[in-house]
Every structure is written in C-alpha cells, then in structure tokens.
Short mmCIF file of C-alpha atoms and ligand atoms in Angstrom, two decimals:
data_model
loop_
_atom_site.label_atom_id
_atom_site.label_comp_id
_atom_site.label_asym_id
_atom_site.label_seq_id
_atom_site.Cartn_x
_atom_site.Cartn_y
_atom_site.Cartn_z
CA LEU A 10 -15.12 23.51 12.23
CA LYS A 11 -13.24 21.19 9.93
CA VAL A 12 -12.67 17.61 11.00
CA PRO A 13 -9.43 16.12 9.63
CA ALA A 14 -10.01 13.04 7.48
CA HIS A 15 -7.92 10.83 9.71
CA GLN A 16 -10.38 11.41 12.53
CA ILE A 17 -13.28 9.96 10.51
CA PRO A 18 -13.20 6.22 11.13
CA HIS A 19 -13.91 5.08 7.56
CA CYS A 20 -11.54 7.65 6.10
CA LEU A 21 -8.77 6.11 8.15
CA ILE A 22 -6.88 3.33 6.47
CA LYS A 23 -3.45 3.73 8.06
CA GLY A 24 -4.45 1.41 10.87
CA LEU A 25 -5.40 -1.40 8.50
CA PRO A 26 -3.09 -4.33 7.81
CA LEU A 27 -0.73 -4.16 4.83
CA VAL A 28 -2.35 -7.24 3.27
CA ARG A 29 -6.11 -6.76 3.18
CA ASN A 30 -9.03 -9.01 2.36
CA LEU A 31 -11.05 -7.57 -0.51
CA SER A 32 -14.02 -9.70 0.51
CA GLY A 33 -14.48 -7.51 3.54
CA TYR A 34 -14.18 -4.19 1.71
CA PRO A 35 -17.11 -1.80 2.03
CA GLN A 36 -19.14 -1.48 -1.16
CA ASN A 37 -21.16 1.57 -2.01
CA ASN A 38 -23.04 2.99 -4.97
CA PHE A 39 -22.19 6.59 -4.07
CA GLY A 40 -25.61 7.70 -5.22
CA ARG A 41 -25.40 6.03 -8.61
CA GLU A 42 -28.13 3.49 -9.18
CA GLY A 43 -26.97 0.04 -10.23
CA LEU A 44 -23.32 0.66 -9.35
CA SER A 45 -21.17 -1.06 -6.78
CA HIS A 46 -17.75 0.56 -6.41
CA ILE A 47 -14.72 -0.46 -4.36
CA THR A 48 -11.45 1.44 -4.42
CA ILE A 49 -9.01 -1.44 -3.92
CA ALA A 50 -6.11 0.95 -3.42
CA GLY A 51 -5.90 4.62 -4.21
CA ALA A 52 -5.10 8.22 -3.48
CA VAL A 53 -7.62 9.39 -0.95
CA LEU A 54 -7.44 6.55 1.57
CA ASP A 55 -4.09 4.94 0.81
CA GLY A 56 -2.05 7.96 -0.21
CA LEU A 57 -1.04 6.56 -3.59
CA LYS A 58 0.05 9.29 -5.98
CA GLU A 59 0.52 7.51 -9.29
CA VAL A 60 -1.96 4.66 -9.62
CA GLU A 61 -5.39 3.66 -8.35
CA LEU A 62 -7.33 0.43 -8.73
CA TRP A 63 -11.10 -0.04 -8.62
CA LEU A 64 -13.47 -2.98 -8.65
CA GLN A 65 -16.78 -1.95 -10.18
CA THR A 66 -20.00 -3.86 -10.77
CA PHE A 67 -22.77 -2.49 -13.00
CA SER A 68 -26.23 -4.07 -12.84
CA PRO A 69 -28.08 -4.64 -16.14
CA GLY A 70 -28.86 -1.30 -17.80
CA SER A 71 -26.54 0.77 -15.63
CA ARG A 72 -23.53 2.63 -17.00
CA THR A 73 -20.85 5.25 -16.47
CA PRO A 74 -21.60 8.84 -17.47
CA ILE A 75 -20.37 9.97 -20.89
CA HIS A 76 -17.03 11.40 -19.78
CA ARG A 77 -13.37 12.16 -20.39
CA HIS A 78 -10.25 12.49 -18.25
CA SER A 79 -6.62 13.24 -18.94
CA CYS A 80 -5.35 10.22 -17.03
CA GLU A 81 -4.71 6.80 -18.53
CA GLU A 82 -7.30 4.07 -17.86
CA ILE A 83 -7.19 0.28 -18.32
CA PHE A 84 -10.23 -1.99 -17.97
CA VAL A 85 -10.36 -5.75 -17.46
CA VAL A 86 -13.79 -7.41 -17.63
CA LEU A 87 -14.06 -10.11 -14.98
CA LYS A 88 -17.72 -11.07 -15.46
CA GLY A 89 -20.63 -10.14 -17.68
CA SER A 90 -20.76 -8.21 -20.90
CA GLY A 91 -21.67 -4.82 -22.25
CA THR A 92 -20.74 -2.09 -24.66
CA LEU A 93 -17.92 0.43 -24.76
CA PHE A 94 -18.87 3.68 -26.49
CA LEU A 95 -15.89 5.71 -27.64
CA ALA A 96 -15.84 9.04 -29.45
CA PRO A 97 -14.22 8.63 -32.86
CA ASP A 98 -12.06 11.76 -32.91
CA LEU A 99 -10.36 13.95 -30.32
CA HIS A 100 -10.17 16.97 -32.55
CA MET A 101 -13.77 17.98 -33.04
CA ARG A 102 -15.74 20.51 -31.01
CA GLN A 103 -17.80 17.69 -29.51
CA PRO A 104 -17.50 13.94 -29.07
CA ALA A 105 -20.03 13.11 -31.87
CA LYS A 106 -21.59 9.72 -32.55
CA PRO A 107 -19.45 7.15 -30.73
CA ASN A 108 -18.04 3.90 -32.05
CA GLU A 109 -19.38 0.82 -30.25
CA PHE A 110 -17.32 -2.13 -29.06
CA SER A 111 -18.60 -5.32 -27.43
CA ILE A 112 -16.90 -6.16 -24.15
CA PHE A 113 -16.95 -9.64 -22.64
CA PRO A 114 -15.39 -11.75 -19.86
CA ASN A 115 -11.59 -11.73 -20.02
CA SER A 116 -11.54 -8.78 -22.38
CA THR A 117 -9.34 -5.76 -21.81
CA PHE A 118 -9.18 -2.28 -23.27
CA SER A 119 -7.44 1.04 -22.61
CA ILE A 120 -9.04 4.42 -23.07
CA PRO A 121 -6.88 6.95 -24.95
CA VAL A 122 -6.10 10.02 -22.84
CA ASN A 123 -8.93 12.60 -23.10
CA ALA A 124 -11.07 10.38 -25.33
CA VAL A 125 -14.76 10.68 -24.47
CA HIS A 126 -16.19 7.29 -23.47
CA GLN A 127 -18.95 5.42 -21.69
CA VAL A 128 -19.19 1.83 -20.47
CA TRP A 129 -22.69 0.38 -20.40
CA ASN A 130 -24.01 -2.92 -19.11
CA THR A 131 -26.23 -3.65 -22.08
CA ALA A 132 -26.92 -7.22 -20.93
CA GLU A 133 -30.44 -8.17 -19.87
CA ASP A 134 -29.80 -10.04 -16.69
CA THR A 135 -26.13 -10.34 -15.72
CA ASP A 136 -23.92 -7.96 -13.78
CA LEU A 137 -20.89 -6.47 -15.49
CA GLN A 138 -17.86 -6.63 -13.21
CA MET A 139 -14.60 -4.88 -14.10
CA LEU A 140 -11.23 -4.00 -12.68
CA VAL A 141 -10.26 -0.45 -13.57
CA VAL A 142 -6.76 1.05 -13.33
CA ILE A 143 -6.26 4.81 -13.54
CA SER A 144 -3.14 6.94 -13.35
CA ARG A 145 -2.57 10.15 -11.38
CA PRO A 146 -5.38 9.77 -8.85
CA PRO A 147 -7.67 11.11 -7.58
CA VAL A 148 -9.52 11.10 -10.92
CA LYS A 149 -10.76 14.38 -12.41
CA VAL A 150 -13.76 13.67 -14.64
CA PHE A 151 -15.48 15.89 -17.21
CA ILE A 152 -19.07 14.77 -17.74
CA TYR A 153 -21.19 15.23 -20.89
CA ASP A 154 -24.98 15.28 -21.02
CA ASP A 155 -24.90 13.65 -24.45
CA TRP A 156 -22.56 12.93 -27.37
CA LEU A 157 -23.30 16.23 -29.06
CA MET A 158 -22.38 18.46 -26.12
CA PRO A 159 -19.30 20.60 -26.93
CA HIS A 160 -16.15 19.64 -25.02
CA SER A 161 -16.06 23.13 -23.58
CA LEU A 162 -19.39 22.60 -21.82
CA ALA A 163 -18.54 19.25 -20.21
CA LYS A 164 -18.81 19.66 -16.47
CA LEU A 165 -15.96 18.89 -14.08
CA LYS A 166 -16.88 16.48 -11.29
CA PHE A 167 -14.09 16.66 -8.74
CA PRO A 168 -13.66 15.06 -6.38
CA TYR A 169 -15.41 12.14 -8.08
CA TYR A 170 -18.26 10.23 -6.44
CA TRP A 171 -16.20 7.79 -4.38
CA ASP A 172 -13.51 10.29 -3.43
CA GLU A 173 -15.92 12.95 -2.30
CA GLU A 174 -16.42 12.38 1.38
CA CYS A 175 -12.92 11.59 2.54
CA PHE A 176 -11.29 13.91 -0.02
CA HIS A 177 -13.02 17.00 1.27
CA LEU A 178 -11.95 16.11 4.75
CA SER A 179 -8.33 15.67 3.73
CA LYS A 180 -8.23 18.37 1.07
CA ASP A 181 -5.27 20.12 2.60
CA ASP A 182 -3.13 17.09 1.90
CA TYR A 183 -3.39 17.60 -1.85
CA ASN A 184 -1.48 19.92 -4.12
CA ASP A 185 -3.38 19.61 -7.31
CA GLU A 186 -3.02 21.70 -10.40
CA LEU A 187 -6.78 21.99 -10.94
CA LEU B 23 21.47 -2.79 -38.86
CA LYS B 24 18.74 -1.92 -36.42
CA VAL B 25 15.25 -3.21 -37.04
CA PRO B 26 12.52 -0.88 -35.75
CA ALA B 27 10.21 -2.52 -33.21
CA HIS B 28 7.15 -1.98 -35.32
CA GLN B 29 8.61 -4.23 -37.98
CA ILE B 30 8.83 -7.19 -35.58
CA PRO B 31 5.44 -8.91 -35.73
CA HIS B 32 5.04 -9.64 -32.02
CA CYS B 33 6.28 -6.18 -31.05
CA LEU B 34 3.47 -4.71 -33.09
CA ILE B 35 0.25 -4.09 -31.25
CA LYS B 36 -1.12 -1.11 -33.12
CA GLY B 37 -2.90 -3.41 -35.55
CA LEU B 38 -4.77 -5.23 -32.77
CA PRO B 39 -8.39 -4.43 -31.91
CA LEU B 40 -9.12 -1.92 -29.16
CA VAL B 41 -10.97 -4.55 -27.12
CA ARG B 42 -8.79 -7.64 -26.80
CA ASN B 43 -9.36 -11.12 -25.51
CA LEU B 44 -6.94 -11.91 -22.68
CA SER B 45 -7.49 -15.62 -23.21
CA GLY B 46 -5.57 -15.41 -26.46
CA TYR B 47 -2.65 -13.40 -25.07
CA PRO B 48 0.81 -14.91 -25.45
CA GLN B 49 2.26 -16.20 -22.18
CA ASN B 50 5.96 -16.47 -21.57
CA ASN B 51 8.31 -17.12 -18.66
CA PHE B 52 11.02 -14.84 -20.06
CA GLY B 53 13.69 -17.21 -18.81
CA ARG B 54 12.35 -17.37 -15.27
CA GLU B 55 11.41 -20.86 -14.19
CA GLY B 56 7.89 -21.29 -12.83
CA LEU B 57 6.67 -17.91 -14.04
CA SER B 58 3.98 -17.09 -16.53
CA HIS B 59 3.79 -13.39 -17.34
CA ILE B 60 1.32 -11.45 -19.47
CA THR B 61 1.49 -7.68 -19.89
CA ILE B 62 -2.22 -6.91 -20.20
CA ALA B 63 -1.51 -3.32 -21.21
CA GLY B 64 1.70 -1.37 -20.89
CA ALA B 65 4.44 0.89 -22.11
CA VAL B 66 6.48 -1.11 -24.57
CA LEU B 67 3.71 -2.55 -26.72
CA ASP B 68 0.78 -0.23 -26.02
CA GLY B 69 2.55 3.06 -25.55
CA LEU B 70 1.09 3.73 -22.10
CA LYS B 71 3.18 6.23 -20.15
CA GLU B 72 1.63 6.23 -16.69
CA VAL B 73 0.28 2.78 -15.83
CA GLU B 74 0.92 -0.84 -16.71
CA LEU B 75 -1.02 -3.99 -15.79
CA TRP B 76 0.33 -7.54 -15.58
CA LEU B 77 -1.17 -10.96 -15.01
CA GLN B 78 1.39 -13.22 -13.37
CA THR B 79 1.27 -16.85 -12.33
CA PHE B 80 3.91 -18.40 -10.09
CA SER B 81 4.12 -22.19 -9.81
CA PRO B 82 4.74 -23.69 -6.33
CA GLY B 83 8.15 -22.66 -5.04
CA SER B 84 8.73 -19.92 -7.59
CA ARG B 85 9.07 -16.25 -6.69
CA THR B 86 10.11 -12.77 -7.73
CA PRO B 87 13.69 -11.67 -7.11
CA ILE B 88 14.37 -9.65 -3.96
CA HIS B 89 13.98 -6.19 -5.48
CA ARG B 90 13.00 -2.55 -5.24
CA HIS B 91 11.69 0.10 -7.62
CA SER B 92 10.71 3.73 -7.29
CA CYS B 93 7.31 3.24 -8.90
CA GLU B 94 4.10 2.43 -7.06
CA GLU B 95 2.86 -1.18 -7.21
CA ILE B 96 -0.50 -2.75 -6.29
CA PHE B 97 -1.11 -6.52 -6.14
CA VAL B 98 -4.41 -8.41 -6.18
CA VAL B 99 -4.26 -12.17 -5.56
CA LEU B 100 -6.72 -13.97 -7.85
CA LYS B 101 -5.81 -17.57 -6.98
CA GLY B 102 -3.48 -19.44 -4.67
CA SER B 103 -1.48 -18.29 -1.72
CA GLY B 104 2.03 -17.39 -0.72
CA THR B 105 4.18 -15.02 1.26
CA LEU B 106 5.10 -11.37 0.83
CA PHE B 107 8.53 -10.52 2.23
CA LEU B 108 9.02 -6.83 2.90
CA ALA B 109 12.08 -5.05 4.30
CA PRO B 110 11.22 -3.39 7.59
CA ASP B 111 12.99 -0.07 7.11
CA LEU B 112 13.92 2.13 4.16
CA HIS B 113 16.66 3.95 5.98
CA MET B 114 19.26 1.29 6.62
CA ARG B 115 22.26 0.45 4.45
CA GLN B 116 20.61 -2.82 3.44
CA PRO B 117 17.13 -4.31 3.46
CA ALA B 118 17.80 -6.59 6.49
CA LYS B 119 15.57 -9.43 7.69
CA PRO B 120 12.17 -8.94 6.05
CA ASN B 121 8.76 -9.02 7.64
CA GLU B 122 6.54 -11.82 6.35
CA PHE B 123 2.89 -11.50 5.36
CA SER B 124 0.54 -14.26 4.23
CA ILE B 125 -1.22 -13.55 0.97
CA PHE B 126 -4.40 -15.37 -0.09
CA PRO B 127 -7.19 -15.30 -2.70
CA ASN B 128 -8.91 -11.91 -2.84
CA SER B 129 -6.17 -10.24 -0.86
CA THR B 130 -4.57 -7.00 -1.95
CA PHE B 131 -1.47 -5.08 -0.94
CA SER B 132 0.58 -2.12 -2.12
CA ILE B 133 4.36 -1.91 -1.97
CA PRO B 134 5.72 1.36 -0.58
CA VAL B 135 7.92 3.19 -3.08
CA ASN B 136 11.52 1.90 -2.93
CA ALA B 137 10.71 -0.73 -0.30
CA VAL B 138 12.64 -3.95 -0.92
CA HIS B 139 10.25 -6.88 -1.39
CA GLN B 140 9.75 -10.38 -2.71
CA VAL B 141 6.61 -12.37 -3.47
CA TRP B 142 6.97 -16.14 -3.13
CA ASN B 143 4.56 -18.95 -3.90
CA THR B 144 5.17 -20.89 -0.71
CA ALA B 145 2.26 -23.27 -1.36
CA GLU B 146 2.99 -26.93 -2.03
CA ASP B 147 0.81 -27.59 -5.01
CA THR B 148 -1.23 -24.61 -6.20
CA ASP B 149 -0.32 -21.82 -8.56
CA LEU B 150 -0.28 -18.25 -7.26
CA GLN B 151 -2.00 -15.93 -9.74
CA MET B 152 -1.92 -12.15 -9.30
CA LEU B 153 -2.81 -8.96 -11.06
CA VAL B 154 -0.07 -6.38 -10.69
CA VAL B 155 -0.39 -2.64 -11.35
CA ILE B 156 2.71 -0.46 -11.64
CA SER B 157 3.13 3.25 -12.31
CA ARG B 158 5.54 4.97 -14.72
CA PRO B 159 6.33 2.01 -16.95
CA PRO B 160 8.48 0.45 -18.21
CA VAL B 161 9.58 -0.79 -14.76
CA LYS B 162 13.15 -0.20 -13.60
CA VAL B 163 14.09 -2.89 -11.09
CA PHE B 164 17.03 -3.10 -8.68
CA ILE B 165 17.76 -6.71 -7.76
CA TYR B 166 19.38 -7.98 -4.53
CA ASP B 167 21.19 -11.30 -4.13
CA ASP B 168 19.97 -11.54 -0.55
CA TRP B 169 18.47 -9.45 2.25
CA LEU B 170 21.84 -8.39 3.58
CA MET B 171 23.16 -6.94 0.33
CA PRO B 172 23.69 -3.15 0.65
CA HIS B 173 21.24 -1.04 -1.36
CA SER B 174 24.16 0.47 -3.21
CA LEU B 175 25.11 -2.93 -4.64
CA ALA B 176 21.65 -3.91 -5.90
CA LYS B 177 21.86 -4.40 -9.64
CA LEU B 178 19.67 -2.52 -12.09
CA LYS B 179 17.80 -4.79 -14.50
CA PHE B 180 16.47 -2.54 -17.25
CA PRO B 181 14.68 -3.17 -19.42
CA TYR B 182 13.04 -5.85 -17.26
CA TYR B 183 12.58 -9.44 -18.44
CA TRP B 184 9.31 -8.99 -20.34
CA ASP B 185 10.20 -5.59 -21.78
CA GLU B 186 13.57 -6.63 -23.05
CA GLU B 187 13.05 -7.77 -26.58
CA CYS B 188 10.64 -5.19 -27.88
CA PHE B 189 12.12 -2.40 -25.76
CA HIS B 190 15.57 -2.69 -27.27
CA LEU B 191 14.04 -2.58 -30.71
CA SER B 192 12.04 0.52 -29.91
CA LYS B 193 14.57 2.17 -27.63
CA ASP B 194 14.62 5.39 -29.57
CA ASP B 195 11.01 6.00 -28.67
CA TYR B 196 11.87 6.42 -25.00
CA ASN B 197 13.22 9.41 -23.17
CA ASP B 198 13.99 8.01 -19.82
CA GLU B 199 15.91 9.59 -17.01
CA LEU B 200 17.91 6.46 -16.25
ZN1 ZN C 22 -13.16 6.66 -17.74
ZN1 ZN C 23 7.84 -5.17 -7.20
#
C-alpha cells in the first residue's frame, strides 16, 4: 500500500506559512556523517520546478562525494573554509587529478555543468557553512569512487539523500526524463 | 559601431578567478534610490542559463517596483525587516489589494510564478538585506504603477536594471523568446 506524500506530516509543506522562519527548519544529516542539510525551498516539498536552495554545514573533515550533475550550481560560503576540487577537463574518459581552490567566508563559485567536483571542509576545527543554489530540481547526482573512475562507471544517486523519503512517496507527481 | 561586451572591461568576467571574493564585488544602485544590488552569479556576466543569484540591500523606505515575472524566485532575509506585498489572486484582470506578510532575519519565502509582488523595507532605520534566487535569467519583469493597474498594461522592463549595460552589448549572444 502506497501512502501519498501529502499524508506524511513532514512531507507536507502546503500548510506552512508563505514566509517561514529558517531558524525552525528541521536539520538532518541524511546518513552522511558531519553534514547538516536544510532544503530552504525546493522541488520535493515546495513544488518548485526550476530552482532549489540549500543551507549546508560540513564539520571539519567532512565533504561531498566526488560527483557531477547536469544542472547549474552556485555556492556562497557563509562561514568557515575548505577546498573545492574540480576536474580539469570535461572531455577525458575520467575526471583525473583535480585542480584545488581555497574557499573562504564570503567567497562564491559556480560549478560548470557536468564538471566533476567535490567540496571538502579541510579546516581543523571550524564548520564550513554554505548556501547552494541548483537548477532543475530535484538534483540527479552521479557519484565517483575516486578521481580515476571512468565517467561511464559513476553511479546515479536519485533521488538524492535529502529528497529520498518524500520523493518516493510523491513519485507520481514527477515527470522526469531519467 | 557596436562594441562587443567582452571588450568592455566591467562586462568581462571570464578573466576572473573561479572562486571569487564577494567582499570585493562592485555594488551599484542602477538608478534606483536606496538600492544596492550585486549579481553574485548570473546570465549576463557569467553565462549561466538556468539560475541567477543576487545580493540586495534596501535602505529604510526603499522597495522593489510592484511587478511580476514568469520565473521562480526565492528570497532569504539576511538582515533587517520589511513587508512582502503579494496579490491575492492570479486570475483577476488586475492584481488588486495585496496581502501583507512581515519578513524578518532568517525568514524565507518563494514567489509563485507570475504572482504580482513587492518587497518593501518598511523599517525606520535598518537596512533590509536579502539573497534572491531566480530561474531562467536574465529576468524579464513586468512593472505595475499600482495594484489596480490591469495586468495587460504592466510594462515590460527588459533587460532589467542591472542587466542593461552589459546585456545590450552582448545581445547577440542571447536567443530569447521575448
Ligand atoms: Zn554539486
Ligand atoms: Zn520578483
């Protein structure tokens, strides 16, 4: 028996006020150690089709997977510092040794579409907090075990960690060209 | 004689580093009193096609025009407070008397597609600072003189204030269904 998403209390956002207090938003690590993720507004709960906004905090040493996606992505670092790893070339069989860029408070960067990347809190003792904008939610992520894995072997994770529970429940609402 | 955008120094962003310091970004009011606008990443300068991110500061008493657009828009209030005015109904000939919502630090709200809205710094002495995400940049805005103006008379402002200068210079790069 399938329970529609709108009958699961925390998958229901329609009843919430238009203007919401982020301070009260539920945080979760969605099974990823050192992560705190909040979807500020997005596809699965809010029904947005074109943009989604996240607030993410990485504890020291924690990081995103090595991954790529065909959507656009913009980061703004609110607090802390770390390293952006970015594959040098889209046209090889595999990402190969990434370029490294320091990221710092008030810095911003955009990830080229389909570029393989990873964001890592390389600081010793401060959290890395970022706002992340993506297009065409919900995000479809291809994950690499390492930088030498061929693109063709990267594994699709969809729905992504934070979309998983409510997405499955509301799957019928989506027409996605997966 | 038409000068290509990439020959105008401040319309050139390709030479900038991938990770940029927002603190050094040029601010401008683009002819609108009380406004400070920064495009953190977007269509005209960065070549993004699907998302754009702004940092906007409104001094006390200043506000957006009464306007609508067919893109999605998410706001996050970083500092200050004010009022969101939102037309109650998409299906009338005109926006009509708007509903009013208080906005405050750490609040977030999304504007329904094509809903007529206005954000106003109604505080007496503090700036209202917000992050704004839009989809499908550059933004195409229809502006109303007041809440009783028929939708059909709202005036298209495109390119919008902050896109104007560099957009006109790089117009040939866009294929837009205007
Ligand atoms: Zn990413
Ligand atoms: Zn707007």
